[in-house]
PDB file of C-alpha atoms in Angstrom:
ATOM      1  CA  MET A   1     -10.164 -13.432 -22.114  1.00  0.00           C
ATOM      2  CA  THR A   2     -10.296 -14.669 -18.892  1.00  0.00           C
ATOM      3  CA  GLN A   3      -9.951 -18.806 -19.796  1.00  0.00           C
ATOM      4  CA  ASP A   4      -6.633 -17.126 -21.528  1.00  0.00           C
ATOM      5  CA  LEU A   5      -5.014 -15.544 -18.245  1.00  0.00           C
ATOM      6  CA  ASN A   6      -5.635 -18.918 -16.558  1.00  0.00           C
ATOM      7  CA  HIS A   7      -1.896 -19.698 -16.850  1.00  0.00           C
ATOM      8  CA  LEU A   8      -1.258 -17.108 -14.818  1.00  0.00           C
ATOM      9  CA  ARG A   9      -1.967 -19.450 -11.901  1.00  0.00           C
ATOM     10  CA  ASP A  10       0.842 -21.419 -12.582  1.00  0.00           C
ATOM     11  CA  TRP A  11       2.243 -18.669 -10.382  1.00  0.00           C
ATOM     12  CA  ILE A  12       0.623 -20.366  -7.516  1.00  0.00           C
ATOM     13  CA  GLY A  13       2.854 -20.894  -4.691  1.00  0.00           C
ATOM     14  CA  ARG A  14       6.184 -19.296  -6.406  1.00  0.00           C
ATOM     15  CA  THR A  15       7.789 -18.279  -3.489  1.00  0.00           C
ATOM     16  CA  GLU A  16      10.963 -15.392  -2.474  1.00  0.00           C
ATOM     17  CA  GLU A  17      13.448 -14.199  -0.056  1.00  0.00           C
ATOM     18  CA  VAL A  18      15.174 -10.939   0.220  1.00  0.00           C
ATOM     19  CA  GLU A  19      17.089  -9.692   2.893  1.00  0.00           C
ATOM     20  CA  GLU A  20      18.548  -6.136   4.007  1.00  0.00           C
ATOM     21  CA  ARG A  21      19.378  -4.020   6.871  1.00  0.00           C
ATOM     22  CA  ALA A  22      16.899  -1.444   8.605  1.00  0.00           C
ATOM     23  CA  ALA A  23      18.883   1.235   7.259  1.00  0.00           C
ATOM     24  CA  ALA A  24      18.180   3.893   9.943  1.00  0.00           C
ATOM     25  CA  GLN A  25      17.984   6.443   6.635  1.00  0.00           C
ATOM     26  CA  MET A  26      15.168   5.282   5.230  1.00  0.00           C
ATOM     27  CA  VAL A  27      13.134   5.175   8.667  1.00  0.00           C
ATOM     28  CA  HIS A  28      14.184   9.025   8.872  1.00  0.00           C
ATOM     29  CA  GLY A  29      12.985   9.925   4.906  1.00  0.00           C
ATOM     30  CA  LEU A  30       9.542   8.208   6.299  1.00  0.00           C
ATOM     31  CA  TYR A  31       9.503  10.937   9.688  1.00  0.00           C
ATOM     32  CA  ALA A  32      10.861  13.695   7.517  1.00  0.00           C
ATOM     33  CA  LEU A  33       7.490  13.083   5.118  1.00  0.00           C
ATOM     34  CA  LEU A  34       4.801  12.729   7.729  1.00  0.00           C
ATOM     35  CA  ASP A  35       7.034  15.669  10.159  1.00  0.00           C
ATOM     36  CA  LYS A  36       8.064  13.578  12.656  1.00  0.00           C
ATOM     37  CA  PRO A  37      10.964  15.230  14.612  1.00  0.00           C
ATOM     38  CA  ASP A  38      11.477  12.618  16.636  1.00  0.00           C
ATOM     39  CA  VAL A  39      13.673   9.672  14.980  1.00  0.00           C
ATOM     40  CA  PRO A  40      14.417   6.428  15.912  1.00  0.00           C
ATOM     41  CA  LYS A  41      17.854   5.506  16.596  1.00  0.00           C
ATOM     42  CA  GLU A  42      20.293   2.008  16.117  1.00  0.00           C
ATOM     43  CA  GLY A  43      18.580  -0.247  18.093  1.00  0.00           C
ATOM     44  CA  ASP A  44      14.995   1.279  18.220  1.00  0.00           C
ATOM     45  CA  PRO A  45      11.492  -0.554  17.387  1.00  0.00           C
ATOM     46  CA  ILE A  46      11.164   0.275  13.487  1.00  0.00           C
ATOM     47  CA  PRO A  47       7.279   2.113  13.537  1.00  0.00           C
ATOM     48  CA  PRO A  48       5.009  -0.273  11.390  1.00  0.00           C
ATOM     49  CA  MET A  49       4.142   1.208   8.439  1.00  0.00           C
ATOM     50  CA  ALA A  50       7.929   1.699   8.265  1.00  0.00           C
ATOM     51  CA  HIS A  51       8.384  -1.677   6.820  1.00  0.00           C
ATOM     52  CA  TRP A  52       7.927  -0.563   3.608  1.00  0.00           C
ATOM     53  CA  CYS A  53      11.040   1.416   2.702  1.00  0.00           C
ATOM     54  CA  PHE A  54      12.465  -1.598   2.735  1.00  0.00           C
ATOM     55  CA  PHE A  55      12.553  -5.365  -0.049  1.00  0.00           C
ATOM     56  CA  GLN A  56      11.854  -2.840  -2.589  1.00  0.00           C
ATOM     57  CA  PRO A  57      13.048  -4.445  -5.791  1.00  0.00           C
ATOM     58  CA  ARG A  58      16.147  -2.344  -7.422  1.00  0.00           C
ATOM     59  CA  VAL A  59      15.830  -3.695 -11.009  1.00  0.00           C
ATOM     60  CA  PRO A  60      18.499  -2.707 -13.667  1.00  0.00           C
ATOM     61  CA  ALA A  61      16.877   0.477 -15.874  1.00  0.00           C
ATOM     62  CA  SER A  62      17.000  -2.552 -19.090  1.00  0.00           C
ATOM     63  CA  GLN A  63      14.701  -3.988 -16.736  1.00  0.00           C
ATOM     64  CA  ILE A  64      11.927  -1.384 -16.199  1.00  0.00           C
ATOM     65  CA  GLY A  65       8.093  -2.021 -17.785  1.00  0.00           C
ATOM     66  CA  PRO A  66       6.865   1.239 -19.109  1.00  0.00           C
ATOM     67  CA  ASP A  67       4.485   1.953 -15.966  1.00  0.00           C
ATOM     68  CA  GLY A  68       8.108   2.533 -14.358  1.00  0.00           C
ATOM     69  CA  HIS A  69       7.411  -1.176 -12.012  1.00  0.00           C
ATOM     70  CA  PRO A  70       9.478  -3.650 -13.182  1.00  0.00           C
ATOM     71  CA  ALA A  71       9.309  -5.818 -16.135  1.00  0.00           C
ATOM     72  CA  ARG A  72       6.251  -8.657 -15.775  1.00  0.00           C
ATOM     73  CA  GLY A  73       7.098 -11.818 -14.642  1.00  0.00           C
ATOM     74  CA  GLY A  74       9.687 -13.500 -12.201  1.00  0.00           C
ATOM     75  CA  PHE A  75       8.366 -13.685  -8.752  1.00  0.00           C
ATOM     76  CA  MET A  76       4.977 -11.784 -10.076  1.00  0.00           C
ATOM     77  CA  PRO A  77       3.153 -13.714 -12.614  1.00  0.00           C
ATOM     78  CA  PRO A  78       3.509 -11.419 -16.181  1.00  0.00           C
ATOM     79  CA  VAL A  79      -0.080 -10.225 -15.848  1.00  0.00           C
ATOM     80  CA  PRO A  80      -0.954  -8.786 -19.174  1.00  0.00           C
ATOM     81  CA  LEU A  81      -3.684  -5.568 -18.066  1.00  0.00           C
ATOM     82  CA  PRO A  82      -1.536  -2.534 -18.329  1.00  0.00           C
ATOM     83  CA  ARG A  83      -2.661  -1.017 -14.632  1.00  0.00           C
ATOM     84  CA  ARG A  84      -1.330  -2.541 -11.501  1.00  0.00           C
ATOM     85  CA  MET A  85      -2.388  -1.220  -7.850  1.00  0.00           C
ATOM     86  CA  PHE A  86      -1.952  -2.140  -4.151  1.00  0.00           C
ATOM     87  CA  GLY A  87      -5.674  -3.267  -3.121  1.00  0.00           C
ATOM     88  CA  GLY A  88      -4.691  -3.128   0.575  1.00  0.00           C
ATOM     89  CA  ALA A  89      -2.992  -5.924   2.803  1.00  0.00           C
ATOM     90  CA  ARG A  90      -3.818  -7.540   6.114  1.00  0.00           C
ATOM     91  CA  THR A  91      -0.402  -7.256   9.365  1.00  0.00           C
ATOM     92  CA  LYS A  92       0.004  -9.171  12.583  1.00  0.00           C
ATOM     93  CA  TYR A  93       2.475  -7.992  14.073  1.00  0.00           C
ATOM     94  CA  ILE A  94       3.622 -10.034  16.851  1.00  0.00           C
ATOM     95  CA  LYS A  95       7.521  -8.411  17.838  1.00  0.00           C
ATOM     96  CA  PRO A  96       9.087  -5.452  17.120  1.00  0.00           C
ATOM     97  CA  LEU A  97      11.445  -5.009  13.609  1.00  0.00           C
ATOM     98  CA  ARG A  98      14.500  -2.797  14.861  1.00  0.00           C
ATOM     99  CA  VAL A  99      16.233  -0.117  13.434  1.00  0.00           C
ATOM    100  CA  GLY A 100      20.332  -1.169  12.147  1.00  0.00           C
ATOM    101  CA  GLU A 101      19.211  -5.454  11.926  1.00  0.00           C
ATOM    102  CA  ALA A 102      19.729  -7.448   9.413  1.00  0.00           C
ATOM    103  CA  MET A 103      15.651  -8.470   8.085  1.00  0.00           C
ATOM    104  CA  ARG A 104      14.472 -10.990   5.897  1.00  0.00           C
ATOM    105  CA  ARG A 105      11.470 -11.338   4.377  1.00  0.00           C
ATOM    106  CA  VAL A 106       9.508 -15.028   2.474  1.00  0.00           C
ATOM    107  CA  SER A 107       7.009 -14.223   0.174  1.00  0.00           C
ATOM    108  CA  ARG A 108       4.534 -17.033  -1.160  1.00  0.00           C
ATOM    109  CA  ILE A 109       2.598 -16.160  -3.767  1.00  0.00           C
ATOM    110  CA  ALA A 110      -0.871 -17.904  -2.169  1.00  0.00           C
ATOM    111  CA  ASP A 111      -3.475 -17.300  -4.977  1.00  0.00           C
ATOM    112  CA  VAL A 112      -4.319 -15.528  -8.444  1.00  0.00           C
ATOM    113  CA  GLN A 113      -7.843 -15.123  -9.532  1.00  0.00           C
ATOM    114  CA  ILE A 114      -9.125 -13.966 -12.729  1.00  0.00           C
ATOM    115  CA  LYS A 115     -12.790 -12.368 -12.408  1.00  0.00           C
ATOM    116  CA  PRO A 116     -14.867 -10.246 -14.669  1.00  0.00           C
ATOM    117  CA  GLY A 117     -14.973  -6.493 -13.176  1.00  0.00           C
ATOM    118  CA  ARG A 118     -17.425  -3.321 -13.652  1.00  0.00           C
ATOM    119  CA  THR A 119     -15.347  -2.153 -16.243  1.00  0.00           C
ATOM    120  CA  GLY A 120     -12.648  -5.701 -17.626  1.00  0.00           C
ATOM    121  CA  THR A 121     -10.985  -8.268 -16.697  1.00  0.00           C
ATOM    122  CA  LEU A 122      -9.273  -8.068 -13.200  1.00  0.00           C
ATOM    123  CA  VAL A 123      -6.411 -10.453 -11.914  1.00  0.00           C
ATOM    124  CA  ILE A 124      -5.827 -10.404  -8.240  1.00  0.00           C
ATOM    125  CA  CYS A 125      -2.966 -11.999  -6.892  1.00  0.00           C
ATOM    126  CA  THR A 126      -2.721 -12.779  -3.671  1.00  0.00           C
ATOM    127  CA  VAL A 127       1.035 -12.380  -1.772  1.00  0.00           C
ATOM    128  CA  ASP A 128       1.508 -13.825   2.043  1.00  0.00           C
ATOM    129  CA  ASN A 129       4.668 -11.983   3.967  1.00  0.00           C
ATOM    130  CA  ASP A 130       6.622 -13.261   6.698  1.00  0.00           C
ATOM    131  CA  PHE A 131       9.031 -10.944   7.738  1.00  0.00           C
ATOM    132  CA  PHE A 132      12.531 -11.740  10.802  1.00  0.00           C
ATOM    133  CA  GLY A 133      14.727 -10.068  12.586  1.00  0.00           C
ATOM    134  CA  ALA A 134      17.079 -10.879  15.004  1.00  0.00           C
ATOM    135  CA  ASP A 135      15.142 -12.949  17.407  1.00  0.00           C
ATOM    136  CA  GLY A 136      13.013 -14.830  14.275  1.00  0.00           C
ATOM    137  CA  LEU A 137       9.455 -14.146  12.978  1.00  0.00           C
ATOM    138  CA  ALA A 138       8.406 -10.734  13.493  1.00  0.00           C
ATOM    139  CA  MET A 139       5.377  -9.793  11.343  1.00  0.00           C
ATOM    140  CA  THR A 140       3.147 -11.051   8.525  1.00  0.00           C
ATOM    141  CA  GLU A 141       1.317  -9.640   5.604  1.00  0.00           C
ATOM    142  CA  GLN A 142      -1.499 -10.644   3.433  1.00  0.00           C
ATOM    143  CA  TRP A 143      -1.350  -7.979   0.528  1.00  0.00           C
ATOM    144  CA  ASP A 144      -3.340  -7.695  -2.611  1.00  0.00           C
ATOM    145  CA  ILE A 145      -2.128  -6.510  -5.651  1.00  0.00           C
ATOM    146  CA  VAL A 146      -4.707  -6.329  -8.404  1.00  0.00           C
ATOM    147  CA  TYR A 147      -4.182  -5.922 -12.195  1.00  0.00           C
ATOM    148  CA  ARG A 148      -6.729  -4.534 -14.099  1.00  0.00           C
ATOM    149  CA  ASP A 149      -7.382  -3.189 -18.358  1.00  0.00           C
ATOM    150  CA  ASN A 150      -7.012   0.412 -19.054  1.00  0.00           C
ATOM    151  CA  PRO A 151     -10.493   2.473 -18.971  1.00  0.00           C
ATOM    152  CA  PRO A 152     -12.114   3.426 -22.422  1.00  0.00           C
ATOM    153  CA  PRO A 153     -12.111   6.500 -23.640  1.00  0.00           C
ATOM    154  CA  ASN A 154     -15.309   7.683 -23.017  1.00  0.00           C
ATOM    155  CA  ALA A 155     -15.257   6.776 -19.614  1.00  0.00           C
ATOM    156  CA  PRO A 156     -15.595   9.392 -16.696  1.00  0.00           C
ATOM    157  CA  ALA A 157     -12.105   9.573 -15.614  1.00  0.00           C
ATOM    158  CA  GLY A 158     -10.692   8.414 -12.062  1.00  0.00           C
ATOM    159  CA  ASN A 159     -13.893   7.746  -9.796  1.00  0.00           C
ATOM    160  CA  SER A 160     -16.387   9.891 -11.273  1.00  0.00           C
ATOM    161  CA  GLY A 161     -20.017   8.631 -11.053  1.00  0.00           C
ATOM    162  CA  LYS A 162     -19.564   6.322  -8.289  1.00  0.00           C
ATOM    163  CA  THR A 163     -20.964   7.010  -5.476  1.00  0.00           C
ATOM    164  CA  ASN A 164     -20.609   5.166  -1.955  1.00  0.00           C
ATOM    165  CA  PRO A 165     -20.434   7.842   1.159  1.00  0.00           C
ATOM    166  CA  ALA A 166     -18.139   7.392   3.965  1.00  0.00           C
ATOM    167  CA  PRO A 167     -19.108   7.424   7.103  1.00  0.00           C
ATOM    168  CA  SER A 168     -20.083  10.088   9.655  1.00  0.00           C
ATOM    169  CA  ASP A 169     -19.793   9.087  12.765  1.00  0.00           C
ATOM    170  CA  HIS A 170     -16.478   9.605  13.160  1.00  0.00           C
ATOM    171  CA  THR A 171     -14.893  10.530  16.775  1.00  0.00           C
ATOM    172  CA  TRP A 172     -12.201  11.733  15.069  1.00  0.00           C
ATOM    173  CA  ILE A 173     -10.955  13.452  11.674  1.00  0.00           C
ATOM    174  CA  GLU A 174      -7.781  14.627  10.455  1.00  0.00           C
ATOM    175  CA  THR A 175      -7.529  16.571   6.985  1.00  0.00           C
ATOM    176  CA  VAL A 176      -4.386  15.503   4.578  1.00  0.00           C
ATOM    177  CA  GLU A 177      -2.998  17.976   1.412  1.00  0.00           C
ATOM    178  CA  PRO A 178      -1.349  15.464  -0.244  1.00  0.00           C
ATOM    179  CA  ASN A 179       1.311  17.435  -3.198  1.00  0.00           C
ATOM    180  CA  PRO A 180       3.630  16.251  -5.840  1.00  0.00           C
ATOM    181  CA  VAL A 181       6.587  16.788  -3.168  1.00  0.00           C
ATOM    182  CA  MET A 182       5.144  14.435  -0.669  1.00  0.00           C
ATOM    183  CA  LEU A 183       4.272  11.703  -3.324  1.00  0.00           C
ATOM    184  CA  PHE A 184       8.121  12.017  -4.953  1.00  0.00           C
ATOM    185  CA  ARG A 185       9.167  11.958  -0.803  1.00  0.00           C
ATOM    186  CA  TYR A 186       7.005   8.879  -0.335  1.00  0.00           C
ATOM    187  CA  SER A 187       8.144   7.238  -3.678  1.00  0.00           C
ATOM    188  CA  ALA A 188      12.134   7.410  -2.920  1.00  0.00           C
ATOM    189  CA  VAL A 189      11.390   6.327   0.359  1.00  0.00           C
ATOM    190  CA  THR A 190      10.194   3.214  -0.931  1.00  0.00           C
ATOM    191  CA  PHE A 191      11.888   2.691  -3.869  1.00  0.00           C
ATOM    192  CA  ASN A 192       8.429   2.926  -5.803  1.00  0.00           C
ATOM    193  CA  GLY A 193       9.229   3.705  -9.623  1.00  0.00           C
ATOM    194  CA  HIS A 194       4.873   3.335 -10.730  1.00  0.00           C
ATOM    195  CA  ARG A 195       5.165   6.220 -12.432  1.00  0.00           C
ATOM    196  CA  ILE A 196       1.442   7.073 -11.316  1.00  0.00           C
ATOM    197  CA  HIS A 197       2.603   8.320  -8.395  1.00  0.00           C
ATOM    198  CA  TYR A 198       4.453  11.600 -10.130  1.00  0.00           C
ATOM    199  CA  ASP A 199       4.497  11.233 -13.708  1.00  0.00           C
ATOM    200  CA  ARG A 200       1.313  13.560 -14.758  1.00  0.00           C
ATOM    201  CA  LYS A 201       1.013  13.302 -18.296  1.00  0.00           C
ATOM    202  CA  TYR A 202       1.284   9.469 -17.815  1.00  0.00           C
ATOM    203  CA  VAL A 203      -0.791   9.355 -14.791  1.00  0.00           C
ATOM    204  CA  THR A 204      -3.530  11.744 -16.787  1.00  0.00           C
ATOM    205  CA  GLU A 205      -3.030  10.705 -20.687  1.00  0.00           C
ATOM    206  CA  VAL A 206      -1.684   6.900 -20.325  1.00  0.00           C
ATOM    207  CA  GLU A 207      -4.224   5.754 -17.862  1.00  0.00           C
ATOM    208  CA  GLY A 208      -6.439   8.452 -18.010  1.00  0.00           C
ATOM    209  CA  TYR A 209      -6.886   9.286 -14.185  1.00  0.00           C
ATOM    210  CA  PRO A 210      -7.854  13.280 -13.316  1.00  0.00           C
ATOM    211  CA  GLY A 211      -3.977  13.283 -11.441  1.00  0.00           C
ATOM    212  CA  LEU A 212      -1.058  11.765  -9.146  1.00  0.00           C
ATOM    213  CA  ILE A 213      -2.336   8.869  -7.198  1.00  0.00           C
ATOM    214  CA  VAL A 214      -1.897   8.444  -3.730  1.00  0.00           C
ATOM    215  CA  HIS A 215       0.182   5.895  -3.100  1.00  0.00           C
ATOM    216  CA  GLY A 216      -2.160   3.277  -0.481  1.00  0.00           C
ATOM    217  CA  PRO A 217       0.154   2.056   1.911  1.00  0.00           C
ATOM    218  CA  LEU A 218       1.302   6.035   2.368  1.00  0.00           C
ATOM    219  CA  THR A 219      -2.882   6.421   2.952  1.00  0.00           C
ATOM    220  CA  ALA A 220      -2.721   3.173   5.525  1.00  0.00           C
ATOM    221  CA  THR A 221      -0.040   5.181   7.277  1.00  0.00           C
ATOM    222  CA  PHE A 222      -1.765   8.596   8.257  1.00  0.00           C
ATOM    223  CA  LEU A 223      -5.491   6.168   8.839  1.00  0.00           C
ATOM    224  CA  GLN A 224      -2.797   4.318  11.467  1.00  0.00           C
ATOM    225  CA  GLU A 225      -0.799   7.423  13.095  1.00  0.00           C
ATOM    226  CA  LEU A 226      -4.337   8.976  13.920  1.00  0.00           C
ATOM    227  CA  ALA A 227      -4.626   5.563  15.813  1.00  0.00           C
ATOM    228  CA  LEU A 228      -1.924   5.464  17.305  1.00  0.00           C
ATOM    229  CA  LYS A 229      -1.850   9.072  18.143  1.00  0.00           C
ATOM    230  CA  ASN A 230      -5.783   8.345  19.537  1.00  0.00           C
ATOM    231  CA  MET A 231      -4.871   5.296  21.780  1.00  0.00           C
ATOM    232  CA  PRO A 232      -1.818   6.323  23.686  1.00  0.00           C
ATOM    233  CA  GLY A 233       0.564   3.689  25.293  1.00  0.00           C
ATOM    234  CA  ARG A 234      -1.340   0.795  23.693  1.00  0.00           C
ATOM    235  CA  THR A 235       0.550  -1.897  21.331  1.00  0.00           C
ATOM    236  CA  LEU A 236      -0.124  -1.914  17.890  1.00  0.00           C
ATOM    237  CA  THR A 237      -0.844  -5.659  17.069  1.00  0.00           C
ATOM    238  CA  GLY A 238      -2.896  -5.747  13.239  1.00  0.00           C
ATOM    239  CA  PHE A 239      -3.388  -3.326  11.230  1.00  0.00           C
ATOM    240  CA  ASP A 240      -5.675  -4.593   7.830  1.00  0.00           C
ATOM    241  CA  PHE A 241      -6.413  -2.025   5.087  1.00  0.00           C
ATOM    242  CA  GLN A 242      -8.531  -2.056   1.803  1.00  0.00           C
ATOM    243  CA  ALA A 243      -8.561   0.301  -0.883  1.00  0.00           C
ATOM    244  CA  ARG A 244     -12.405   0.933  -2.098  1.00  0.00           C
ATOM    245  CA  ALA A 245     -11.020   4.864  -4.901  1.00  0.00           C
ATOM    246  CA  PRO A 246      -8.253   6.174  -5.289  1.00  0.00           C
ATOM    247  CA  LEU A 247      -7.407   9.951  -3.750  1.00  0.00           C
ATOM    248  CA  PHE A 248      -5.391  12.173  -5.662  1.00  0.00           C
ATOM    249  CA  ASP A 249      -2.878  15.510  -5.876  1.00  0.00           C
ATOM    250  CA  THR A 250      -6.322  17.859  -6.920  1.00  0.00           C
ATOM    251  CA  ALA A 251      -7.421  18.339  -3.664  1.00  0.00           C
ATOM    252  CA  PRO A 252      -7.248  17.748  -0.370  1.00  0.00           C
ATOM    253  CA  PHE A 253      -9.284  14.473   1.514  1.00  0.00           C
ATOM    254  CA  LYS A 254      -9.280  13.248   5.165  1.00  0.00           C
ATOM    255  CA  VAL A 255      -9.116  10.579   7.436  1.00  0.00           C
ATOM    256  CA  ALA A 256     -11.063   9.878  10.305  1.00  0.00           C
ATOM    257  CA  GLY A 257     -12.009   6.905  12.430  1.00  0.00           C
ATOM    258  CA  LYS A 258     -13.779   6.244  15.674  1.00  0.00           C
ATOM    259  CA  PRO A 259     -13.074   3.355  18.667  1.00  0.00           C
ATOM    260  CA  GLY A 260     -14.497   0.125  17.460  1.00  0.00           C
ATOM    261  CA  ALA A 261     -16.568  -2.468  19.215  1.00  0.00           C
ATOM    262  CA  ASP A 262     -14.122  -3.375  21.426  1.00  0.00           C
ATOM    263  CA  ALA A 263     -11.059  -1.341  23.361  1.00  0.00           C
ATOM    264  CA  ASN A 264      -9.577  -3.014  21.497  1.00  0.00           C
ATOM    265  CA  THR A 265     -10.137  -2.053  17.847  1.00  0.00           C
ATOM    266  CA  VAL A 266     -10.303   0.736  16.410  1.00  0.00           C
ATOM    267  CA  GLU A 267     -12.410   1.691  12.488  1.00  0.00           C
ATOM    268  CA  LEU A 268     -10.491   4.182  10.158  1.00  0.00           C
ATOM    269  CA  TRP A 269     -11.333   5.305   6.704  1.00  0.00           C
ATOM    270  CA  SER A 270     -10.755   7.983   4.447  1.00  0.00           C
ATOM    271  CA  ILE A 271     -12.834  10.255   2.881  1.00  0.00           C
ATOM    272  CA  THR A 272     -12.229  11.483  -0.783  1.00  0.00           C
ATOM    273  CA  PRO A 273     -13.297  15.176  -1.492  1.00  0.00           C
ATOM    274  CA  GLU A 274     -16.794  13.946  -2.906  1.00  0.00           C
ATOM    275  CA  GLY A 275     -17.624  12.446   0.633  1.00  0.00           C
ATOM    276  CA  ASN A 276     -17.112   9.003  -0.443  1.00  0.00           C
ATOM    277  CA  LEU A 277     -15.232   6.260   1.174  1.00  0.00           C
ATOM    278  CA  GLY A 278     -11.424   6.128   0.110  1.00  0.00           C
ATOM    279  CA  THR A 279      -9.553   3.208   1.899  1.00  0.00           C
ATOM    280  CA  LEU A 280     -11.399   1.270   4.832  1.00  0.00           C
ATOM    281  CA  ALA A 281      -9.505  -0.712   7.323  1.00  0.00           C
ATOM    282  CA  THR A 282      -8.758  -1.863  11.288  1.00  0.00           C
ATOM    283  CA  ALA A 283      -6.189  -0.994  13.494  1.00  0.00           C
ATOM    284  CA  ARG A 284      -6.073  -4.167  17.087  1.00  0.00           C
ATOM    285  CA  PHE A 285      -3.977  -2.522  19.556  1.00  0.00           C
ATOM    286  CA  GLY A 286      -3.026  -5.193  22.419  1.00  0.00           C
TER     287      GLY A 286
END
């Protein structure tokens, strides 16, 4: 299988440019989900994770694939493996994007890796993104998009059988109670049609998970909110996160953190209901 997929590396170097206005309604939708009443106004900075509300592909219904995403091909390589997951991101904040301004995102396929995984072949696509506002380059972000095969019929559901205990030395910890309405609202405000987040029959019967999956960037948003709350008055300059295990709407999970090795860093992680590490993140402040 690995050799058969090597042609996907031909996509390395492909670029895409998307323009969009930073409409206030999208940011207000995210704030409603987070239960934050004081919403940004025209001209105010867009909060760090609110850029996920913009630049999402809006393809015609006839071009939607079986998982709810746009059909494979185009800018992203046509990976034939059925499961698609957001593996993580590395972000640098340079200057604010602002509500109401015209924005532009330039994306480039930086790498395509084909490797064997624990449950079969993995394809990892790395995408470099530059975000521009009225004042020029505002932020950069590198994504890891992971594709894999469906598990065999006798495989344990979700993350069963894997043990990767989360750290217990947190300074701050909060509980998040995911539910279908929360996940639908995040899918809506980010125009994310991936069925694993709202279609329980699809996610359990086709992809074999025990419940609806919490979006990776939504978990990262909760982690970043925890860091911002505990670093008042500081300017966020960078945020990295990596998904280690899925989180589901079937039980509450926790987000935790502590000061990092220096005064400008915060270490963060989510904790599955079983006590395992869900997402690992680092926030950097100026």
